[in-house]
Amino acid sequence: MTEETVQDAPADEGPAAPQSPAPRRRAPKQDALLVADVATARAGVEQIAGPAQIGPGHRVAVEEDRLVVHLFECTLPGYRGWNWFASLARAPRSKAVTVCEVGLLPGEDALLAPEWVPWSERVSPEEKAQEEQERAEEDAAAAAEDTAGPAAGEPAPGTQHSTPPAAEDGTAPSRGGERS
């Protein structure tokens, strides 16, 4: 008998469970250069919004080392509580600040659309009954038209007239196609 090693162990144990990321050891450092560069952040937001749409309110959120998000109040009508944002970053030992992303985010008191609800759950039983009744009436009307057949004096669908139609002046065309 031989002793099994880890390398010789059967491989049918299935995939390994996903490992959770290692817990963060420390809080991100606040980068003074990125936090102080409000002008670059505002210029980034002004690429997508007019200066009049950016309010005076401003705050900074530190996301990671050398990555911060500047938030500016949005003054657009209908966007109360929303904030323009510009994320700024820089490479290690570099003084060059880069605008990574700009956009519009809802704040805590922003008006948001409600959760989407499927149509079948939004419609009341009365509306469903009314729709079914209308559909039944349309089906009955279509069935009545099918059973009535063509009206008197009209050719059946798919047939041609046996005599050529009269001209507007009342004369009939001759066999050669010319009017007499």
PDB file of C-alpha atoms in Angstrom:
ATOM      1  CA  MET A   1       0.000   0.000   0.000  1.00  0.00           C
ATOM      2  CA  THR A   2       1.225   3.407  -0.912  1.00  0.00           C
ATOM      3  CA  GLU A   3       0.505   6.562   0.940  1.00  0.00           C
ATOM      4  CA  GLU A   4      -1.493   9.215  -0.984  1.00  0.00           C
ATOM      5  CA  THR A   5      -0.052  12.681  -1.099  1.00  0.00           C
ATOM      6  CA  VAL A   6      -1.972  15.871  -1.633  1.00  0.00           C
ATOM      7  CA  GLN A   7      -0.925  15.873  -5.271  1.00  0.00           C
ATOM      8  CA  ASP A   8      -2.265  12.340  -5.749  1.00  0.00           C
ATOM      9  CA  ALA A   9      -5.616  13.108  -4.098  1.00  0.00           C
ATOM     10  CA  PRO A  10      -8.692  12.560  -6.263  1.00  0.00           C
ATOM     11  CA  ALA A  11      -9.811  15.641  -8.198  1.00  0.00           C
ATOM     12  CA  ASP A  12     -13.544  14.912  -7.982  1.00  0.00           C
ATOM     13  CA  GLU A  13     -14.111  17.029  -4.892  1.00  0.00           C
ATOM     14  CA  GLY A  14     -15.721  19.795  -7.004  1.00  0.00           C
ATOM     15  CA  PRO A  15     -14.772  23.412  -7.351  1.00  0.00           C
ATOM     16  CA  ALA A  16     -13.325  25.199  -4.398  1.00  0.00           C
ATOM     17  CA  ALA A  17     -15.628  27.595  -2.585  1.00  0.00           C
ATOM     18  CA  PRO A  18     -14.989  31.228  -3.514  1.00  0.00           C
ATOM     19  CA  GLN A  19     -12.798  32.925  -0.985  1.00  0.00           C
ATOM     20  CA  SER A  20     -13.926  36.211   0.459  1.00  0.00           C
ATOM     21  CA  PRO A  21     -11.527  39.100   0.028  1.00  0.00           C
ATOM     22  CA  ALA A  22      -9.086  39.663   2.811  1.00  0.00           C
ATOM     23  CA  PRO A  23     -10.391  42.116   5.378  1.00  0.00           C
ATOM     24  CA  ARG A  24      -9.028  45.637   4.990  1.00  0.00           C
ATOM     25  CA  ARG A  25      -6.122  46.229   7.303  1.00  0.00           C
ATOM     26  CA  ARG A  26      -6.413  50.002   7.489  1.00  0.00           C
ATOM     27  CA  ALA A  27      -8.603  52.873   6.376  1.00  0.00           C
ATOM     28  CA  PRO A  28      -7.596  54.629   3.144  1.00  0.00           C
ATOM     29  CA  LYS A  29      -5.324  57.629   3.562  1.00  0.00           C
ATOM     30  CA  GLN A  30      -6.711  61.023   2.703  1.00  0.00           C
ATOM     31  CA  ASP A  31      -4.623  62.416  -0.162  1.00  0.00           C
ATOM     32  CA  ALA A  32      -4.183  66.134   0.485  1.00  0.00           C
ATOM     33  CA  LEU A  33      -3.378  66.907  -3.168  1.00  0.00           C
ATOM     34  CA  LEU A  34      -6.579  65.241  -4.444  1.00  0.00           C
ATOM     35  CA  VAL A  35      -8.778  66.704  -1.719  1.00  0.00           C
ATOM     36  CA  ALA A  36      -7.500  70.236  -2.379  1.00  0.00           C
ATOM     37  CA  ASP A  37      -7.944  70.077  -6.182  1.00  0.00           C
ATOM     38  CA  VAL A  38     -11.553  71.272  -6.279  1.00  0.00           C
ATOM     39  CA  ALA A  39     -10.923  73.267  -9.481  1.00  0.00           C
ATOM     40  CA  THR A  40     -10.010  70.128 -11.473  1.00  0.00           C
ATOM     41  CA  ALA A  41     -13.065  68.294 -10.151  1.00  0.00           C
ATOM     42  CA  ARG A  42     -15.382  71.199 -11.019  1.00  0.00           C
ATOM     43  CA  ALA A  43     -13.836  71.473 -14.498  1.00  0.00           C
ATOM     44  CA  GLY A  44     -14.505  67.754 -15.003  1.00  0.00           C
ATOM     45  CA  VAL A  45     -18.160  68.131 -14.040  1.00  0.00           C
ATOM     46  CA  GLU A  46     -18.484  71.202 -16.282  1.00  0.00           C
ATOM     47  CA  GLN A  47     -17.762  68.923 -19.251  1.00  0.00           C
ATOM     48  CA  ILE A  48     -21.223  67.373 -18.804  1.00  0.00           C
ATOM     49  CA  ALA A  49     -23.120  70.156 -17.001  1.00  0.00           C
ATOM     50  CA  GLY A  50     -23.279  73.896 -17.367  1.00  0.00           C
ATOM     51  CA  PRO A  51     -21.695  76.024 -14.638  1.00  0.00           C
ATOM     52  CA  ALA A  52     -25.164  77.264 -13.612  1.00  0.00           C
ATOM     53  CA  GLN A  53     -26.256  73.649 -12.969  1.00  0.00           C
ATOM     54  CA  ILE A  54     -23.488  73.083 -10.404  1.00  0.00           C
ATOM     55  CA  GLY A  55     -24.399  74.447  -6.999  1.00  0.00           C
ATOM     56  CA  PRO A  56     -22.185  75.843  -4.264  1.00  0.00           C
ATOM     57  CA  GLY A  57     -22.500  72.769  -2.030  1.00  0.00           C
ATOM     58  CA  HIS A  58     -19.322  70.665  -2.043  1.00  0.00           C
ATOM     59  CA  ARG A  59     -17.940  67.694  -0.110  1.00  0.00           C
ATOM     60  CA  VAL A  60     -15.239  65.086  -0.609  1.00  0.00           C
ATOM     61  CA  ALA A  61     -15.365  61.321  -0.004  1.00  0.00           C
ATOM     62  CA  VAL A  62     -12.130  59.310   0.215  1.00  0.00           C
ATOM     63  CA  GLU A  63     -12.630  55.983  -1.586  1.00  0.00           C
ATOM     64  CA  GLU A  64      -9.126  54.454  -1.617  1.00  0.00           C
ATOM     65  CA  ASP A  65      -5.528  55.569  -1.353  1.00  0.00           C
ATOM     66  CA  ARG A  66      -5.011  58.203  -4.065  1.00  0.00           C
ATOM     67  CA  LEU A  67      -8.693  58.081  -5.094  1.00  0.00           C
ATOM     68  CA  VAL A  68     -11.308  60.621  -3.970  1.00  0.00           C
ATOM     69  CA  VAL A  69     -14.776  61.658  -5.125  1.00  0.00           C
ATOM     70  CA  HIS A  70     -15.787  65.321  -5.145  1.00  0.00           C
ATOM     71  CA  LEU A  71     -19.555  65.857  -4.852  1.00  0.00           C
ATOM     72  CA  PHE A  72     -21.225  69.093  -5.941  1.00  0.00           C
ATOM     73  CA  GLU A  73     -24.844  70.107  -5.402  1.00  0.00           C
ATOM     74  CA  CYS A  74     -27.046  69.768  -8.502  1.00  0.00           C
ATOM     75  CA  THR A  75     -29.285  72.766  -9.230  1.00  0.00           C
ATOM     76  CA  LEU A  76     -31.237  71.274 -12.147  1.00  0.00           C
ATOM     77  CA  PRO A  77     -35.030  71.550 -11.728  1.00  0.00           C
ATOM     78  CA  GLY A  78     -36.428  68.192 -10.677  1.00  0.00           C
ATOM     79  CA  TYR A  79     -33.104  66.936  -9.271  1.00  0.00           C
ATOM     80  CA  ARG A  80     -33.386  68.116  -5.678  1.00  0.00           C
ATOM     81  CA  GLY A  81     -31.050  66.040  -3.524  1.00  0.00           C
ATOM     82  CA  TRP A  82     -28.870  64.879  -6.440  1.00  0.00           C
ATOM     83  CA  ASN A  83     -25.122  65.492  -6.672  1.00  0.00           C
ATOM     84  CA  TRP A  84     -22.692  65.909  -9.544  1.00  0.00           C
ATOM     85  CA  PHE A  85     -19.584  63.863  -8.902  1.00  0.00           C
ATOM     86  CA  ALA A  86     -16.037  63.766 -10.205  1.00  0.00           C
ATOM     87  CA  SER A  87     -13.656  61.024  -9.134  1.00  0.00           C
ATOM     88  CA  LEU A  88     -10.008  62.099  -9.037  1.00  0.00           C
ATOM     89  CA  ALA A  89      -6.952  59.876  -8.827  1.00  0.00           C
ATOM     90  CA  ARG A  90      -3.198  60.073  -9.157  1.00  0.00           C
ATOM     91  CA  ALA A  91      -0.381  57.591  -9.562  1.00  0.00           C
ATOM     92  CA  PRO A  92       1.979  56.909  -6.644  1.00  0.00           C
ATOM     93  CA  ARG A  93       4.662  59.613  -6.248  1.00  0.00           C
ATOM     94  CA  SER A  94       3.008  61.702  -8.996  1.00  0.00           C
ATOM     95  CA  LYS A  95       1.638  65.211  -8.669  1.00  0.00           C
ATOM     96  CA  ALA A  96      -0.572  64.915 -11.792  1.00  0.00           C
ATOM     97  CA  VAL A  97      -4.268  64.686 -10.915  1.00  0.00           C
ATOM     98  CA  THR A  98      -6.551  62.790 -13.317  1.00  0.00           C
ATOM     99  CA  VAL A  99     -10.338  63.004 -13.629  1.00  0.00           C
ATOM    100  CA  CYS A 100     -11.453  59.374 -13.850  1.00  0.00           C
ATOM    101  CA  GLU A 101     -15.232  59.665 -14.037  1.00  0.00           C
ATOM    102  CA  VAL A 102     -17.982  62.272 -13.845  1.00  0.00           C
ATOM    103  CA  GLY A 103     -21.718  61.903 -13.472  1.00  0.00           C
ATOM    104  CA  LEU A 104     -24.861  62.467 -11.433  1.00  0.00           C
ATOM    105  CA  LEU A 105     -25.709  60.490  -8.283  1.00  0.00           C
ATOM    106  CA  PRO A 106     -28.776  60.547  -6.028  1.00  0.00           C
ATOM    107  CA  GLY A 107     -28.270  61.830  -2.512  1.00  0.00           C
ATOM    108  CA  GLU A 108     -30.014  60.600   0.611  1.00  0.00           C
ATOM    109  CA  ASP A 109     -33.067  62.857   0.150  1.00  0.00           C
ATOM    110  CA  ALA A 110     -33.245  62.534  -3.660  1.00  0.00           C
ATOM    111  CA  LEU A 111     -36.511  61.704  -5.340  1.00  0.00           C
ATOM    112  CA  LEU A 112     -36.124  58.292  -6.982  1.00  0.00           C
ATOM    113  CA  ALA A 113     -38.392  56.216  -9.179  1.00  0.00           C
ATOM    114  CA  PRO A 114     -40.234  53.450  -7.344  1.00  0.00           C
ATOM    115  CA  GLU A 115     -39.175  49.831  -7.699  1.00  0.00           C
ATOM    116  CA  TRP A 116     -40.349  48.284 -10.959  1.00  0.00           C
ATOM    117  CA  VAL A 117     -43.411  46.079 -10.622  1.00  0.00           C
ATOM    118  CA  PRO A 118     -44.484  43.689 -13.406  1.00  0.00           C
ATOM    119  CA  TRP A 119     -47.657  44.642 -15.258  1.00  0.00           C
ATOM    120  CA  SER A 120     -49.525  41.564 -14.046  1.00  0.00           C
ATOM    121  CA  GLU A 121     -49.038  42.705 -10.444  1.00  0.00           C
ATOM    122  CA  ARG A 122     -49.865  46.395 -11.086  1.00  0.00           C
ATOM    123  CA  VAL A 123     -53.209  45.891 -12.809  1.00  0.00           C
ATOM    124  CA  SER A 124     -56.314  45.668 -10.641  1.00  0.00           C
ATOM    125  CA  PRO A 125     -58.810  42.818 -11.102  1.00  0.00           C
ATOM    126  CA  GLU A 126     -61.376  45.322 -12.455  1.00  0.00           C
ATOM    127  CA  GLU A 127     -58.950  46.465 -15.186  1.00  0.00           C
ATOM    128  CA  LYS A 128     -58.189  42.862 -16.105  1.00  0.00           C
ATOM    129  CA  ALA A 129     -61.917  42.055 -16.386  1.00  0.00           C
ATOM    130  CA  GLN A 130     -62.521  45.164 -18.526  1.00  0.00           C
ATOM    131  CA  GLU A 131     -59.652  44.222 -20.865  1.00  0.00           C
ATOM    132  CA  GLU A 132     -60.963  40.671 -21.236  1.00  0.00           C
ATOM    133  CA  GLN A 133     -64.460  42.006 -22.009  1.00  0.00           C
ATOM    134  CA  GLU A 134     -63.095  44.363 -24.689  1.00  0.00           C
ATOM    135  CA  ARG A 135     -61.087  41.541 -26.233  1.00  0.00           C
ATOM    136  CA  ALA A 136     -64.188  39.291 -26.303  1.00  0.00           C
ATOM    137  CA  GLU A 137     -66.229  42.058 -27.989  1.00  0.00           C
ATOM    138  CA  GLU A 138     -63.506  42.536 -30.643  1.00  0.00           C
ATOM    139  CA  ASP A 139     -63.381  38.778 -31.283  1.00  0.00           C
ATOM    140  CA  ALA A 140     -67.189  38.639 -31.603  1.00  0.00           C
ATOM    141  CA  ALA A 141     -67.189  41.553 -34.071  1.00  0.00           C
ATOM    142  CA  ALA A 142     -64.466  39.911 -36.164  1.00  0.00           C
ATOM    143  CA  ALA A 143     -66.361  36.598 -36.192  1.00  0.00           C
ATOM    144  CA  ALA A 144     -69.568  38.365 -37.281  1.00  0.00           C
ATOM    145  CA  GLU A 145     -67.756  39.974 -40.236  1.00  0.00           C
ATOM    146  CA  ASP A 146     -66.336  36.613 -41.310  1.00  0.00           C
ATOM    147  CA  THR A 147     -69.725  34.846 -41.338  1.00  0.00           C
ATOM    148  CA  ALA A 148     -71.598  37.670 -43.164  1.00  0.00           C
ATOM    149  CA  GLY A 149     -69.560  37.224 -46.350  1.00  0.00           C
ATOM    150  CA  PRO A 150     -69.172  39.907 -49.042  1.00  0.00           C
ATOM    151  CA  ALA A 151     -71.867  42.558 -49.356  1.00  0.00           C
ATOM    152  CA  ALA A 152     -74.323  42.436 -52.256  1.00  0.00           C
ATOM    153  CA  GLY A 153     -72.880  43.816 -55.478  1.00  0.00           C
ATOM    154  CA  GLU A 154     -69.280  43.299 -54.349  1.00  0.00           C
ATOM    155  CA  PRO A 155     -67.143  40.557 -55.826  1.00  0.00           C
ATOM    156  CA  ALA A 156     -65.923  37.844 -53.534  1.00  0.00           C
ATOM    157  CA  PRO A 157     -62.381  38.364 -52.270  1.00  0.00           C
ATOM    158  CA  GLY A 158     -59.758  37.195 -54.762  1.00  0.00           C
ATOM    159  CA  THR A 159     -62.073  37.449 -57.851  1.00  0.00           C
ATOM    160  CA  GLN A 160     -61.848  39.953 -60.696  1.00  0.00           C
ATOM    161  CA  HIS A 161     -64.555  42.008 -62.326  1.00  0.00           C
ATOM    162  CA  SER A 162     -66.009  40.307 -65.422  1.00  0.00           C
ATOM    163  CA  THR A 163     -66.691  43.605 -67.196  1.00  0.00           C
ATOM    164  CA  PRO A 164     -64.287  46.515 -67.325  1.00  0.00           C
ATOM    165  CA  PRO A 165     -65.289  49.540 -65.276  1.00  0.00           C
ATOM    166  CA  ALA A 166     -66.899  52.501 -67.054  1.00  0.00           C
ATOM    167  CA  ALA A 167     -64.842  55.580 -67.763  1.00  0.00           C
ATOM    168  CA  GLU A 168     -65.387  58.739 -65.759  1.00  0.00           C
ATOM    169  CA  ASP A 169     -67.228  60.325 -68.684  1.00  0.00           C
ATOM    170  CA  GLY A 170     -69.641  57.375 -68.873  1.00  0.00           C
ATOM    171  CA  THR A 171     -68.217  55.746 -72.000  1.00  0.00           C
ATOM    172  CA  ALA A 172     -67.040  52.168 -71.954  1.00  0.00           C
ATOM    173  CA  PRO A 173     -63.638  51.212 -73.352  1.00  0.00           C
ATOM    174  CA  SER A 174     -63.608  49.300 -76.633  1.00  0.00           C
ATOM    175  CA  ARG A 175     -61.897  45.965 -77.105  1.00  0.00           C
ATOM    176  CA  GLY A 176     -58.678  47.688 -78.197  1.00  0.00           C
ATOM    177  CA  GLY A 177     -58.523  49.647 -74.970  1.00  0.00           C
ATOM    178  CA  GLU A 178     -59.527  52.970 -76.565  1.00  0.00           C
ATOM    179  CA  ARG A 179     -62.586  54.814 -75.436  1.00  0.00           C
ATOM    180  CA  SER A 180     -65.338  55.577 -77.913  1.00  0.00           C
TER     181      SER A 180
END
